[in-house]
mmCIF file of C-alpha atoms in Angstrom:
data_model
loop_
_atom_site.group_PDB
_atom_site.id
_atom_site.type_symbol
_atom_site.label_atom_id
_atom_site.label_comp_id
_atom_site.label_asym_id
_atom_site.label_seq_id
_atom_site.Cartn_x
_atom_site.Cartn_y
_atom_site.Cartn_z
ATOM 1 C CA UNK A 1 -11.482 20.305 -2.531
ATOM 2 C CA UNK A 2 -13.025 18.405 0.458
ATOM 3 C CA UNK A 3 -12.040 19.669 3.799
ATOM 4 C CA UNK A 4 -12.067 18.597 7.380
ATOM 5 C CA UNK A 5 -14.286 21.008 9.353
ATOM 6 C CA UNK A 6 -14.107 21.726 12.967
ATOM 7 C CA UNK A 7 -16.340 23.619 15.391
ATOM 8 C CA UNK A 8 -16.087 25.768 17.300
ATOM 9 C CA UNK A 9 -12.970 27.641 16.269
ATOM 10 C CA UNK A 10 -12.462 28.931 19.822
ATOM 11 C CA UNK A 11 -13.939 27.547 23.104
ATOM 12 C CA UNK A 12 -13.411 29.134 26.499
ATOM 13 C CA UNK A 13 -14.435 27.081 29.516
ATOM 14 C CA UNK A 14 -13.861 26.986 33.282
ATOM 15 C CA UNK A 15 -11.737 24.463 34.929
ATOM 16 C CA UNK A 16 -13.680 21.300 35.769
ATOM 17 C CA UNK A 17 -16.249 21.874 32.989
ATOM 18 C CA UNK A 18 -16.971 19.342 30.178
ATOM 19 C CA UNK A 19 -16.261 20.328 26.650
ATOM 20 C CA UNK A 20 -17.041 18.707 23.309
ATOM 21 C CA UNK A 21 -15.009 19.436 20.273
ATOM 22 C CA UNK A 22 -16.707 18.563 16.960
ATOM 23 C CA UNK A 23 -15.243 17.517 13.692
ATOM 24 C CA UNK A 24 -16.672 16.520 10.327
ATOM 25 C CA UNK A 25 -13.949 14.511 8.555
ATOM 26 C CA UNK A 26 -13.808 14.164 4.743
ATOM 27 C CA UNK A 27 -16.691 11.924 3.751
ATOM 28 C CA UNK A 28 -14.961 8.976 2.192
ATOM 29 C CA UNK A 29 -12.119 8.854 4.657
ATOM 30 C CA UNK A 30 -11.759 5.840 6.992
ATOM 31 C CA UNK A 31 -9.256 6.868 9.676
ATOM 32 C CA UNK A 32 -9.763 9.693 12.016
ATOM 33 C CA UNK A 33 -7.465 11.359 14.525
ATOM 34 C CA UNK A 34 -7.170 14.029 17.229
ATOM 35 C CA UNK A 35 -4.046 15.846 17.880
ATOM 36 C CA UNK A 36 -3.241 18.832 20.000
ATOM 37 C CA UNK A 37 -0.635 21.605 19.839
ATOM 38 C CA UNK A 38 0.179 23.774 22.821
ATOM 39 C CA UNK A 39 1.012 27.242 21.547
ATOM 40 C CA UNK A 40 4.165 27.205 19.362
ATOM 41 C CA UNK A 41 4.971 23.704 20.386
ATOM 42 C CA UNK A 42 4.944 20.168 19.048
ATOM 43 C CA UNK A 43 2.002 18.536 17.442
ATOM 44 C CA UNK A 44 1.047 15.672 19.856
ATOM 45 C CA UNK A 45 -0.968 12.696 18.984
ATOM 46 C CA UNK A 46 -3.990 11.997 21.139
ATOM 47 C CA UNK A 47 -6.073 9.197 19.606
ATOM 48 C CA UNK A 48 -6.769 7.379 16.336
ATOM 49 C CA UNK A 49 -10.140 5.844 15.366
ATOM 50 C CA UNK A 50 -10.984 3.261 12.758
ATOM 51 C CA UNK A 51 -13.873 0.941 12.074
ATOM 52 C CA UNK A 52 -15.774 2.506 14.907
ATOM 53 C CA UNK A 53 -13.206 1.927 17.563
ATOM 54 C CA UNK A 54 -10.133 3.398 19.041
ATOM 55 C CA UNK A 55 -7.000 2.096 17.273
ATOM 56 C CA UNK A 56 -4.353 3.790 19.247
ATOM 57 C CA UNK A 57 -4.221 6.370 22.062
ATOM 58 C CA UNK A 58 -1.389 8.241 23.742
ATOM 59 C CA UNK A 59 -0.648 8.742 27.455
ATOM 60 C CA UNK A 60 -2.238 12.105 27.275
ATOM 61 C CA UNK A 61 -5.574 10.449 26.302
ATOM 62 C CA UNK A 62 -6.593 9.397 29.821
ATOM 63 C CA UNK A 63 -9.951 8.646 31.376
ATOM 64 C CA UNK A 64 -11.018 12.260 30.983
ATOM 65 C CA UNK A 65 -10.969 12.002 27.294
ATOM 66 C CA UNK A 66 -13.367 10.120 24.992
ATOM 67 C CA UNK A 67 -14.155 9.997 21.306
ATOM 68 C CA UNK A 68 -17.322 9.227 19.420
ATOM 69 C CA UNK A 69 -18.519 8.970 15.858
ATOM 70 C CA UNK A 70 -22.177 9.010 16.590
ATOM 71 C CA UNK A 71 -23.807 9.284 13.211
ATOM 72 C CA UNK A 72 -21.334 8.369 10.485
ATOM 73 C CA UNK A 73 -20.275 11.910 9.790
ATOM 74 C CA UNK A 74 -19.276 13.683 12.967
ATOM 75 C CA UNK A 75 -16.303 12.762 15.114
ATOM 76 C CA UNK A 76 -16.205 14.327 18.513
ATOM 77 C CA UNK A 77 -13.682 14.636 21.327
ATOM 78 C CA UNK A 78 -14.946 15.080 24.848
ATOM 79 C CA UNK A 79 -13.011 16.214 27.819
ATOM 80 C CA UNK A 80 -14.936 15.508 30.986
ATOM 81 C CA UNK A 81 -13.350 17.731 33.535
ATOM 82 C CA UNK A 82 -11.038 20.197 31.962
ATOM 83 C CA UNK A 83 -7.737 21.346 33.559
ATOM 84 C CA UNK A 84 -5.711 24.417 32.931
ATOM 85 C CA UNK A 85 -3.109 22.385 31.179
ATOM 86 C CA UNK A 86 -5.770 21.156 28.607
ATOM 87 C CA UNK A 87 -5.486 24.616 27.009
ATOM 88 C CA UNK A 88 -4.184 24.034 23.511
ATOM 89 C CA UNK A 89 -5.164 23.971 19.843
ATOM 90 C CA UNK A 90 -6.967 20.707 19.147
ATOM 91 C CA UNK A 91 -6.798 19.459 15.515
ATOM 92 C CA UNK A 92 -8.939 16.825 13.963
ATOM 93 C CA UNK A 93 -7.561 14.946 10.962
ATOM 94 C CA UNK A 94 -8.691 12.169 8.609
ATOM 95 C CA UNK A 95 -7.033 10.051 5.988
ATOM 96 C CA UNK A 96 -8.422 7.873 3.203
ATOM 97 C CA UNK A 97 -6.138 4.869 3.722
ATOM 98 C CA UNK A 98 -3.181 3.813 5.725
ATOM 99 C CA UNK A 99 -0.478 5.377 3.580
ATOM 100 C CA UNK A 100 -2.107 8.585 2.621
ATOM 101 C CA UNK A 101 -1.484 11.952 4.261
ATOM 102 C CA UNK A 102 -3.508 13.170 7.117
ATOM 103 C CA UNK A 103 -5.788 16.117 6.250
ATOM 104 C CA UNK A 104 -6.171 18.461 9.108
ATOM 105 C CA UNK A 105 -9.012 20.713 10.081
ATOM 106 C CA UNK A 106 -8.446 24.409 11.053
ATOM 107 C CA UNK A 107 -8.468 23.471 14.728
ATOM 108 C CA UNK A 108 -10.360 24.422 17.906
ATOM 109 C CA UNK A 109 -8.503 26.711 20.253
ATOM 110 C CA UNK A 110 -9.517 25.576 23.720
ATOM 111 C CA UNK A 111 -8.844 27.983 26.672
ATOM 112 C CA UNK A 112 -9.389 26.690 30.166
ATOM 113 C CA UNK A 113 -9.645 29.345 32.810
ATOM 114 C CA UNK B 1 9.087 4.712 21.612
ATOM 115 C CA UNK B 2 9.588 6.412 18.326
ATOM 116 C CA UNK B 3 11.465 9.653 18.444
ATOM 117 C CA UNK B 4 11.458 12.139 15.595
ATOM 118 C CA UNK B 5 13.975 14.971 15.760
ATOM 119 C CA UNK B 6 14.373 17.904 13.379
ATOM 120 C CA UNK B 7 17.177 20.347 13.025
ATOM 121 C CA UNK B 8 17.558 23.098 13.111
ATOM 122 C CA UNK B 9 14.621 24.212 15.176
ATOM 123 C CA UNK B 10 14.991 27.743 14.018
ATOM 124 C CA UNK B 11 16.317 28.977 10.737
ATOM 125 C CA UNK B 12 16.654 32.506 9.539
ATOM 126 C CA UNK B 13 17.683 32.827 5.960
ATOM 127 C CA UNK B 14 18.245 35.461 3.307
ATOM 128 C CA UNK B 15 16.196 35.304 0.171
ATOM 129 C CA UNK B 16 17.759 33.465 -2.736
ATOM 130 C CA UNK B 17 19.859 31.301 -0.500
ATOM 131 C CA UNK B 18 19.646 27.505 -0.172
ATOM 132 C CA UNK B 19 19.326 25.470 2.915
ATOM 133 C CA UNK B 20 18.297 22.008 4.225
ATOM 134 C CA UNK B 21 16.148 20.866 7.159
ATOM 135 C CA UNK B 22 16.826 17.454 8.585
ATOM 136 C CA UNK B 23 14.549 14.995 10.103
ATOM 137 C CA UNK B 24 15.915 11.931 11.929
ATOM 138 C CA UNK B 25 13.770 9.176 13.395
ATOM 139 C CA UNK B 26 14.519 6.367 15.696
ATOM 140 C CA UNK B 27 12.755 3.284 14.465
ATOM 141 C CA UNK B 28 12.140 1.589 11.119
ATOM 142 C CA UNK B 29 9.591 3.264 8.932
ATOM 143 C CA UNK B 30 9.245 3.753 5.194
ATOM 144 C CA UNK B 31 6.486 6.383 5.317
ATOM 145 C CA UNK B 32 7.272 9.967 6.027
ATOM 146 C CA UNK B 33 5.271 13.194 5.568
ATOM 147 C CA UNK B 34 6.198 16.871 5.428
ATOM 148 C CA UNK B 35 3.800 19.538 6.583
ATOM 149 C CA UNK B 36 3.783 23.338 6.521
ATOM 150 C CA UNK B 37 2.055 25.379 9.228
ATOM 151 C CA UNK B 38 1.569 29.140 9.041
ATOM 152 C CA UNK B 39 1.092 31.010 12.317
ATOM 153 C CA UNK B 40 -2.213 30.334 13.817
ATOM 154 C CA UNK B 41 -3.236 28.024 10.986
ATOM 155 C CA UNK B 42 -3.719 24.361 10.307
ATOM 156 C CA UNK B 43 -1.187 21.920 8.899
ATOM 157 C CA UNK B 44 -0.957 21.680 5.148
ATOM 158 C CA UNK B 45 0.414 18.525 3.633
ATOM 159 C CA UNK B 46 3.435 19.029 1.366
ATOM 160 C CA UNK B 47 5.025 15.746 0.571
ATOM 161 C CA UNK B 48 4.407 12.086 0.978
ATOM 162 C CA UNK B 49 7.479 9.815 0.905
ATOM 163 C CA UNK B 50 6.610 6.173 0.901
ATOM 164 C CA UNK B 51 9.842 4.369 -0.010
ATOM 165 C CA UNK B 52 13.550 4.341 0.438
ATOM 166 C CA UNK B 53 15.108 6.799 -2.029
ATOM 167 C CA UNK B 54 11.831 8.551 -2.615
ATOM 168 C CA UNK B 55 12.298 12.214 -3.870
ATOM 169 C CA UNK B 56 9.544 14.643 -4.328
ATOM 170 C CA UNK B 57 9.678 18.214 -5.663
ATOM 171 C CA UNK B 58 7.263 21.070 -5.582
ATOM 172 C CA UNK B 59 8.505 24.503 -6.664
ATOM 173 C CA UNK B 60 11.433 25.538 -4.525
ATOM 174 C CA UNK B 61 11.059 22.677 -2.085
ATOM 175 C CA UNK B 62 12.392 19.125 -2.461
ATOM 176 C CA UNK B 63 12.065 16.291 0.011
ATOM 177 C CA UNK B 64 13.889 13.004 0.154
ATOM 178 C CA UNK B 65 13.781 9.882 2.240
ATOM 179 C CA UNK B 66 16.688 7.492 3.249
ATOM 180 C CA UNK B 67 15.066 4.751 5.254
ATOM 181 C CA UNK B 68 18.426 3.038 6.005
ATOM 182 C CA UNK B 69 19.827 6.174 7.597
ATOM 183 C CA UNK B 70 16.279 6.992 9.053
ATOM 184 C CA UNK B 71 16.686 10.440 7.620
ATOM 185 C CA UNK B 72 14.568 12.720 5.488
ATOM 186 C CA UNK B 73 15.562 16.109 4.261
ATOM 187 C CA UNK B 74 13.651 19.154 3.084
ATOM 188 C CA UNK B 75 15.694 21.242 0.785
ATOM 189 C CA UNK B 76 14.936 24.900 -0.015
ATOM 190 C CA UNK B 77 16.336 26.285 -3.198
ATOM 191 C CA UNK B 78 16.520 30.040 -3.658
ATOM 192 C CA UNK B 79 14.305 30.859 -0.818
ATOM 193 C CA UNK B 80 11.558 33.524 -1.119
ATOM 194 C CA UNK B 81 9.693 35.256 1.715
ATOM 195 C CA UNK B 82 6.516 33.340 1.033
ATOM 196 C CA UNK B 83 8.146 30.168 2.259
ATOM 197 C CA UNK B 84 8.393 31.586 5.866
ATOM 198 C CA UNK B 85 6.470 29.137 8.001
ATOM 199 C CA UNK B 86 7.060 26.260 10.358
ATOM 200 C CA UNK B 87 7.828 22.892 8.794
ATOM 201 C CA UNK B 88 7.116 19.611 10.438
ATOM 202 C CA UNK B 89 8.067 16.053 9.456
ATOM 203 C CA UNK B 90 5.953 13.191 10.665
ATOM 204 C CA UNK B 91 6.728 9.520 10.644
ATOM 205 C CA UNK B 92 4.125 6.824 10.156
ATOM 206 C CA UNK B 93 4.568 3.611 12.146
ATOM 207 C CA UNK B 94 2.821 0.966 9.900
ATOM 208 C CA UNK B 95 0.003 -0.550 11.860
ATOM 209 C CA UNK B 96 0.242 1.854 14.752
ATOM 210 C CA UNK B 97 -2.263 4.121 13.191
ATOM 211 C CA UNK B 98 -0.628 7.285 14.031
ATOM 212 C CA UNK B 99 1.896 9.844 12.811
ATOM 213 C CA UNK B 100 4.528 10.999 15.182
ATOM 214 C CA UNK B 101 5.706 14.627 14.518
ATOM 215 C CA UNK B 102 9.009 16.231 14.891
ATOM 216 C CA UNK B 103 9.349 19.400 16.901
ATOM 217 C CA UNK B 104 9.094 21.639 13.850
ATOM 218 C CA UNK B 105 11.520 23.986 12.153
ATOM 219 C CA UNK B 106 10.567 27.688 12.206
ATOM 220 C CA UNK B 107 11.808 29.117 8.988
ATOM 221 C CA UNK B 108 12.156 32.894 8.504
ATOM 222 C CA UNK B 109 13.200 34.285 5.190
ATOM 223 C CA UNK B 110 14.379 37.829 5.279
ATOM 224 C CA UNK B 111 14.499 40.094 2.203
#
């Protein structure tokens, strides 16, 4: 069964550094998402992406965050200057159409020291 | 702003017992999803509920949706240890291109 794949599985970075989290959504899916989950807590929406542009973003997704789909297969989340509170599990997800379930990747655990 | 609330947040059950997890949401929607998450793992889609009165069953789990009451339930029948996990409901706001998740219900099933 097709999967959403995310790399790396774990990223450790120092405060103030830039990180790029990478995702390969399922190939025929049209809608792409980033969510994050602080350990043991709620799954929080960051951003959705459709037709090569951001559809919706949350308050968390401020100017430090950006997304790209550079080549028709990868979908990346960049954090320009990481803060301690950015430490979380970041999940990429995709869906085929507007009423199908989101398929989640295995996540990237980001640790900011 | 859409709020999605689950209860209970923690549930410890004995095997073979039945129980229900509730998911209430604050605005009109007819699309609701249930997910399972094992510790340290991703979210696995369990059920997709796309209309009022929708009922889906898979094994010992059954989910339903009442859009008028803005309520979904996840019913567990004759629980077994393998069902121990955290269960999330998520509500889809049509056109808003996002799912809003509840807080999750951590279910522990004891032998």
